[in-house]
Every structure is written in C-alpha cells, then in structure tokens.
Amino acid sequence: MNIVILMCFVFVSHFTIANEKKAFSIALEDKKYYFSALNEFFIETYNKEILNDDLKKLESLLYYTGIELLEDYDNHLLLKYPTSSTRFILGRKAFQEKKFKSALDHLSKIHPDHRYFPEGKLIEAQVLQAQNKIKERDESYLACQSSAEKNESSAQNDKIKRYYRMVFEICLINKARHHFKKEEYKEALSAYDRIPKKSYKWPYLLLEKAWVYYQMGDYNRTLGLLTTYKSPLLDTYFFPEAEYLAALTYFKLCLYEDSLIIVNQFYQFYRPRFQALDLILKKNRSSQNYFYNIMFRADEELIKEGEFVTQILTRMKKQTRFSLDFNAIFKIEQEIKRIEQNENKIIKEKLVPHLEEVRSNLLTKINYNAKTDIFQFLDTIPFISQELYKLNLEIISKKKDLVYFNKRLIADRSRGDYSNVTRSRFEYFWKFDGSFWADELGDYSMGLKSNCQTIRNEKVEEESL
Amino acid sequence: MRSMIYILCFYVMSEAYGQDQKVIYQYKKYEKFDLGNLEVKGQLIAPGDISVRERERRRFELDLFSRDNFDPFLTKDLESLR
C-alpha cells in the first residue's frame, strides 16, 4: 500500500514539474521569444514520448525561427521528431554525406503541402541523378517546379516569393544542364531561355549559355553573350572562365591576335591582383569573423588590390543562404534586446547566454561560407591560368605552322559582318552602338567570319626565288 | 746430369727475365695522301636541283579545356540556398 502511495506521489510530482517546464516554453512562445522557446521545447521533450501536439508545436516554432539552427543537432535527436522540417534536414544531411538511400527515405516523407517540399524535391532529383534514375529524376524536377510555383503564388511576402522563384529556377536550370551533358543543345537553350533577365540567376547563366553555343559551333553568339559581362550593370560578375572561353572562341575562329589580347590581359592585369588578394586573405584564414566583417566593411588592404573581393561579396549577399542566416541573426538580436528590456534578472541569465551562443554559431557559419566561396573563386585562377597558358602555346604553334607552310591567314583581323550572324526567328536583333541597354543584354552576337582559311604567301615565295 | 740441371736453370731464368721486358709497338707517324693523284672514274655532270619534299609536320596538340558538363554547378546552386 505504501509503495502504491509513493509511486502516485512520484508520478504526480513528475507531471507537475513537466507541466511547469511546458508552461515555460509556451510562455516564451506567447511572448514571441521563439528562439528561446525552441530551446526550451527540446529540453522539455527530448527524453519523453513525443505526441502529435509536440510535433505541431515544433513546426509552429520552426516557422518563425527557420531550420538553420537545427543543422548542428544530432541526427538521433531529430529522428525523435518526425516532422516534415526535421525530415528535410535529415534528408539534406544524408545527401551531403552521400547516403542516398537514407536521403530518399527522409525526403519522400515530406508532406506535399509543406513549405520545404519544393526544395526537398530538388534534392531528391539530385539524389536520383546520382543513382542514374533518369525518369524518376525528371518527375522530381517537375514536382519541384509545380510545387514551387504554387507556393510562390500563395506566399505572403516578397522574400518568400523570391525564395520559391529561386527553387523553381534552379530546378529548371538543372534540367537544362542535364540536356547539355547529353549534347541536347537546343533543348538546353530552350530551358535556359525560360529564365527571365531580371532573375538573380540570369547573369550566371550567360556563361552556361555561352558554352552551349560554343559546343554548337555558334562562336559569334558565344562571344556576344560573353560581351554582356562588360556591361556596367553586370560589373560585379567577373568569371575567369568567361575570359578563357572568349579567348578559346577567338582561337577557334583563328583570330589569334584577339585571343592573345585576352590572354595577355589576364596575365598582366588579373593574375597579379588575384595573387595579392590570395596572400591577404590567407593571413586571415583561421579567423572566426574576418570574412563576416568584410561583408559589411571591406578591408582597406583588399580595396587596394581591386574590386574583386567586393564584387564576390556583393554576389554572396544576394544568395538565399546568406539572407536566411542574416535574417536569423537579426531576429535573435531583437529577441535578446527585448529580453534585456522586459525580463527580470533570473530570466535574462537563463535565456540570454543561449541566444548569444546561437548568434555566435550563425555568425561563424556565415564567416565559413564567405571564406569557402572566396577561396573557391580564387582556386579557379590557377586552373584558368594554366589553360590560358596552354592556349597561348597552341596559338604560337599555329603561327609557326603558317610560317612553316609559307602561308598566312585570309585576313589579319577579320571584322564583322551582319551576314555572319545566325539567329532564330525568335531572337531579336539590334546593332551595338557602343553602349549597353538593359533590354538588349544577353542577346548580343558578334558578326565575325572565321579566319581559318589560309592563302599561300606568294610575295615571300617570289622574293625567295 | 749436373750440367743438365745448370742448363735448365739458365733457361728458366732467361725466360723469366724475358717476360719483364716491355714490348714497344710503334705506329706509323703519318701517312701521306696525294689528292692530286686520286682519280674518280665516272661522268662529270652539272649540279642539279637540290630540293626537300614538303612533308607533314608532326604536331602535338594540347588538350584544351572544353566544358562538357555543369555538374559542379548543381551542388553549388543547392548550397547557395541554405
């Protein structure tokens, strides 16, 4: 009898404590301290049986905080909470770790009406691509596009609309990329052309489209697309690969002097600056906040070496990833401020240190991403330098051939003619008058004739005789 | 018998002495050719057309980078989302 009374007492006391704890997380949520409430929610529930109400509550908290905070959480803990948000995180993690089966398992359980469904389908398509399941991959891309469009139309603010538009476009662009890989160039172009010029992705696609035209042998269109990067509107988009492709295309047209101008410009102007930047940035490689700080205030030393880093940083700031992380930091700072202003000392001491820690983690994450992006960009320089060097050797070799065979190219520097411009009936045509107009961007084409025809050097022959 | 032994000893000693002596070989110091006296039999003809036939020059073409897929871009785009 005594044992039964004792057991009842333990149960009641336990329940009361649990309720108090639960009340605390609810109280925090009521006061709109969402980040603190999320932390308290996990403390309250991690060692208990998870009920449907708990899952609903978790989803409602994550709606405000975003899922970025959960990325560092242990998988076992996340598995205890089978919500669409946690499944999305687990699926994404599994994909990054190349555990494709597990990734598909998690991603397939995301509810079709959930806000992460379109992005989940995008990841799923990439998993299926890795498994070479082409038909299923295409179905996932289609589901991604249709769900992203649906979510975009019902989104409440512009930021969320932009996010879904971005997911939609990435799914579409990936399809174009798969066509390109299969040498289905026309299909690739028609997918690329569905991306409007005002899209954030559009400047990046110019390079990809230029490669498509290059592989199709339409060198004039390749050069025209790459010229678009010279527009003042796109001055933040500098890609060493675009310089290489332009030089390579001139080489294919046997316009060796034009090709050499690009090669020399790269060696004399860009490469020394990139090397100087590399040295400055490597000094700060282990810093926890240097790259975060330069996103807001560029280092004087960096500015001296050119605008490249500022340009890379501007591009990064436009990424959804940065926007989400920075938004989370902003919200956390607001929450800390409100707690500092409105709560007593005990509550402050309980909540603020955790929020400070979360803020610091997000800051480190942004710093890490910025550092990775900058160094990935700088790492492309040696490769492109090497390829340009090879191209330079090829040009010298071709010129030697001409001397050896006592020949010369049909023209020293062949200039354009409208007759050399190939275009479909859907493509516009404007003459370039020395200035870039926004509506023309991306539709340029050179009118250069291939200079590869050679003629015998008669004069030299006569002289030698 | 004793005289035979003396003769044999003498012979052996003389042979051993002979082996130590250096043999000097002498080559001809020079040989004289009188080119004026040389005569080549055959027909005298005028110098003809000396020409080199054009032949295909061996070229080593470098393998220039040409992009055939955008696979790295797929991952990069996904990472740019979050």
PDB file of N, CA and C in Angstrom, chain A residues 142-178:
ATOM      1  N   LEU A 142       9.907  18.016 -62.078  1.00  0.00           N
ATOM      2  CA  LEU A 142       8.579  18.556 -62.413  1.00  0.00           C
ATOM      3  C   LEU A 142       7.782  18.886 -61.153  1.00  0.00           C
ATOM      4  N   ALA A 143       7.842  17.971 -60.176  1.00  0.00           N
ATOM      5  CA  ALA A 143       7.142  18.200 -58.899  1.00  0.00           C
ATOM      6  C   ALA A 143       7.728  19.424 -58.199  1.00  0.00           C
ATOM      7  N   CYS A 144       9.032  19.560 -58.289  1.00  0.00           N
ATOM      8  CA  CYS A 144       9.713  20.719 -57.676  1.00  0.00           C
ATOM      9  C   CYS A 144       9.192  22.014 -58.303  1.00  0.00           C
ATOM     10  N   GLN A 145       9.146  22.038 -59.635  1.00  0.00           N
ATOM     11  CA  GLN A 145       8.715  23.260 -60.329  1.00  0.00           C
ATOM     12  C   GLN A 145       7.253  23.601 -60.015  1.00  0.00           C
ATOM     13  N   SER A 146       6.387  22.583 -60.115  1.00  0.00           N
ATOM     14  CA  SER A 146       4.964  22.887 -59.912  1.00  0.00           C
ATOM     15  C   SER A 146       4.689  23.308 -58.471  1.00  0.00           C
ATOM     16  N   SER A 147       5.328  22.624 -57.494  1.00  0.00           N
ATOM     17  CA  SER A 147       5.074  22.991 -56.090  1.00  0.00           C
ATOM     18  C   SER A 147       5.695  24.350 -55.765  1.00  0.00           C
ATOM     19  N   ALA A 148       6.839  24.643 -56.351  1.00  0.00           N
ATOM     20  CA  ALA A 148       7.474  25.943 -56.089  1.00  0.00           C
ATOM     21  C   ALA A 148       6.590  27.075 -56.634  1.00  0.00           C
ATOM     22  N   GLU A 149       6.033  26.854 -57.825  1.00  0.00           N
ATOM     23  CA  GLU A 149       5.153  27.876 -58.420  1.00  0.00           C
ATOM     24  C   GLU A 149       3.898  28.082 -57.562  1.00  0.00           C
ATOM     25  N   LYS A 150       3.371  26.965 -57.077  1.00  0.00           N
ATOM     26  CA  LYS A 150       2.166  27.030 -56.244  1.00  0.00           C
ATOM     27  C   LYS A 150       2.448  27.808 -54.953  1.00  0.00           C
ATOM     28  N   ASN A 151       3.564  27.477 -54.317  1.00  0.00           N
ATOM     29  CA  ASN A 151       3.933  28.164 -53.073  1.00  0.00           C
ATOM     30  C   ASN A 151       4.245  29.636 -53.314  1.00  0.00           C
ATOM     31  N   GLU A 152       4.838  29.914 -54.457  1.00  0.00           N
ATOM     32  CA  GLU A 152       5.183  31.302 -54.776  1.00  0.00           C
ATOM     33  C   GLU A 152       3.913  32.147 -54.872  1.00  0.00           C
ATOM     34  N   SER A 153       2.908  31.584 -55.539  1.00  0.00           N
ATOM     35  CA  SER A 153       1.681  32.365 -55.739  1.00  0.00           C
ATOM     36  C   SER A 153       0.937  32.616 -54.423  1.00  0.00           C
ATOM     37  N   SER A 154       1.125  31.716 -53.439  1.00  0.00           N
ATOM     38  CA  SER A 154       0.410  31.927 -52.178  1.00  0.00           C
ATOM     39  C   SER A 154       1.299  32.539 -51.087  1.00  0.00           C
ATOM     40  N   ALA A 155       2.544  32.870 -51.427  1.00  0.00           N
ATOM     41  CA  ALA A 155       3.467  33.422 -50.416  1.00  0.00           C
ATOM     42  C   ALA A 155       3.008  34.794 -49.951  1.00  0.00           C
ATOM     43  N   GLN A 156       3.281  35.048 -48.643  1.00  0.00           N
ATOM     44  CA  GLN A 156       2.755  36.289 -48.067  1.00  0.00           C
ATOM     45  C   GLN A 156       3.658  37.501 -48.281  1.00  0.00           C
ATOM     46  N   ASN A 157       4.938  37.270 -48.439  1.00  0.00           N
ATOM     47  CA  ASN A 157       5.799  38.443 -48.678  1.00  0.00           C
ATOM     48  C   ASN A 157       6.803  38.191 -49.805  1.00  0.00           C
ATOM     49  N   ASP A 158       7.448  39.274 -50.209  1.00  0.00           N
ATOM     50  CA  ASP A 158       8.317  39.210 -51.386  1.00  0.00           C
ATOM     51  C   ASP A 158       9.523  38.298 -51.186  1.00  0.00           C
ATOM     52  N   LYS A 159      10.032  38.291 -49.942  1.00  0.00           N
ATOM     53  CA  LYS A 159      11.220  37.460 -49.681  1.00  0.00           C
ATOM     54  C   LYS A 159      10.908  35.985 -49.909  1.00  0.00           C
ATOM     55  N   ILE A 160       9.751  35.568 -49.396  1.00  0.00           N
ATOM     56  CA  ILE A 160       9.366  34.156 -49.561  1.00  0.00           C
ATOM     57  C   ILE A 160       9.066  33.866 -51.026  1.00  0.00           C
ATOM     58  N   LYS A 161       8.435  34.807 -51.707  1.00  0.00           N
ATOM     59  CA  LYS A 161       8.175  34.642 -53.151  1.00  0.00           C
ATOM     60  C   LYS A 161       9.488  34.433 -53.899  1.00  0.00           C
ATOM     61  N   ARG A 162      10.479  35.264 -53.529  1.00  0.00           N
ATOM     62  CA  ARG A 162      11.790  35.181 -54.191  1.00  0.00           C
ATOM     63  C   ARG A 162      12.437  33.811 -53.969  1.00  0.00           C
ATOM     64  N   TYR A 163      12.278  33.329 -52.745  1.00  0.00           N
ATOM     65  CA  TYR A 163      12.863  32.018 -52.404  1.00  0.00           C
ATOM     66  C   TYR A 163      12.271  30.922 -53.302  1.00  0.00           C
ATOM     67  N   TYR A 164      10.925  30.910 -53.430  1.00  0.00           N
ATOM     68  CA  TYR A 164      10.290  29.870 -54.256  1.00  0.00           C
ATOM     69  C   TYR A 164      10.627  30.038 -55.736  1.00  0.00           C
ATOM     70  N   ARG A 165      10.743  31.299 -56.159  1.00  0.00           N
ATOM     71  CA  ARG A 165      11.126  31.548 -57.552  1.00  0.00           C
ATOM     72  C   ARG A 165      12.518  30.962 -57.805  1.00  0.00           C
ATOM     73  N   MET A 166      13.382  31.162 -56.813  1.00  0.00           N
ATOM     74  CA  MET A 166      14.757  30.657 -56.933  1.00  0.00           C
ATOM     75  C   MET A 166      14.764  29.130 -57.040  1.00  0.00           C
ATOM     76  N   VAL A 167      13.985  28.465 -56.187  1.00  0.00           N
ATOM     77  CA  VAL A 167      13.916  26.995 -56.220  1.00  0.00           C
ATOM     78  C   VAL A 167      13.389  26.544 -57.587  1.00  0.00           C
ATOM     79  N   PHE A 168      12.333  27.219 -58.062  1.00  0.00           N
ATOM     80  CA  PHE A 168      11.756  26.889 -59.371  1.00  0.00           C
ATOM     81  C   PHE A 168      12.831  26.998 -60.467  1.00  0.00           C
ATOM     82  N   GLU A 169      13.552  28.103 -60.433  1.00  0.00           N
ATOM     83  CA  GLU A 169      14.552  28.342 -61.489  1.00  0.00           C
ATOM     84  C   GLU A 169      15.697  27.344 -61.428  1.00  0.00           C
ATOM     85  N   ILE A 170      16.123  27.006 -60.210  1.00  0.00           N
ATOM     86  CA  ILE A 170      17.225  26.038 -60.099  1.00  0.00           C
ATOM     87  C   ILE A 170      16.795  24.683 -60.680  1.00  0.00           C
ATOM     88  N   CYS A 171      15.540  24.295 -60.402  1.00  0.00           N
ATOM     89  CA  CYS A 171      15.046  23.019 -60.960  1.00  0.00           C
ATOM     90  C   CYS A 171      15.052  23.069 -62.490  1.00  0.00           C
ATOM     91  N   LEU A 172      14.620  24.192 -63.029  1.00  0.00           N
ATOM     92  CA  LEU A 172      14.582  24.356 -64.480  1.00  0.00           C
ATOM     93  C   LEU A 172      15.996  24.371 -65.075  1.00  0.00           C
ATOM     94  N   ILE A 173      16.881  25.118 -64.428  1.00  0.00           N
ATOM     95  CA  ILE A 173      18.268  25.227 -64.919  1.00  0.00           C
ATOM     96  C   ILE A 173      18.956  23.858 -64.874  1.00  0.00           C
ATOM     97  N   ASN A 174      18.690  23.117 -63.813  1.00  0.00           N
ATOM     98  CA  ASN A 174      19.303  21.783 -63.717  1.00  0.00           C
ATOM     99  C   ASN A 174      18.876  20.886 -64.874  1.00  0.00           C
ATOM    100  N   LYS A 175      17.622  21.033 -65.287  1.00  0.00           N
ATOM    101  CA  LYS A 175      17.162  20.257 -66.443  1.00  0.00           C
ATOM    102  C   LYS A 175      17.952  20.661 -67.694  1.00  0.00           C
ATOM    103  N   ALA A 176      18.154  21.975 -67.830  1.00  0.00           N
ATOM    104  CA  ALA A 176      18.944  22.468 -68.974  1.00  0.00           C
ATOM    105  C   ALA A 176      20.353  21.885 -68.922  1.00  0.00           C
ATOM    106  N   ARG A 177      20.917  21.825 -67.723  1.00  0.00           N
ATOM    107  CA  ARG A 177      22.281  21.295 -67.572  1.00  0.00           C
ATOM    108  C   ARG A 177      22.350  19.819 -67.941  1.00  0.00           C
ATOM    109  N   HIS A 178      21.314  19.087 -67.593  1.00  0.00           N
ATOM    110  CA  HIS A 178      21.314  17.659 -67.953  1.00  0.00           C
ATOM    111  C   HIS A 178      21.203  17.493 -69.476  1.00  0.00           C
TER     112      HIS A 178
END
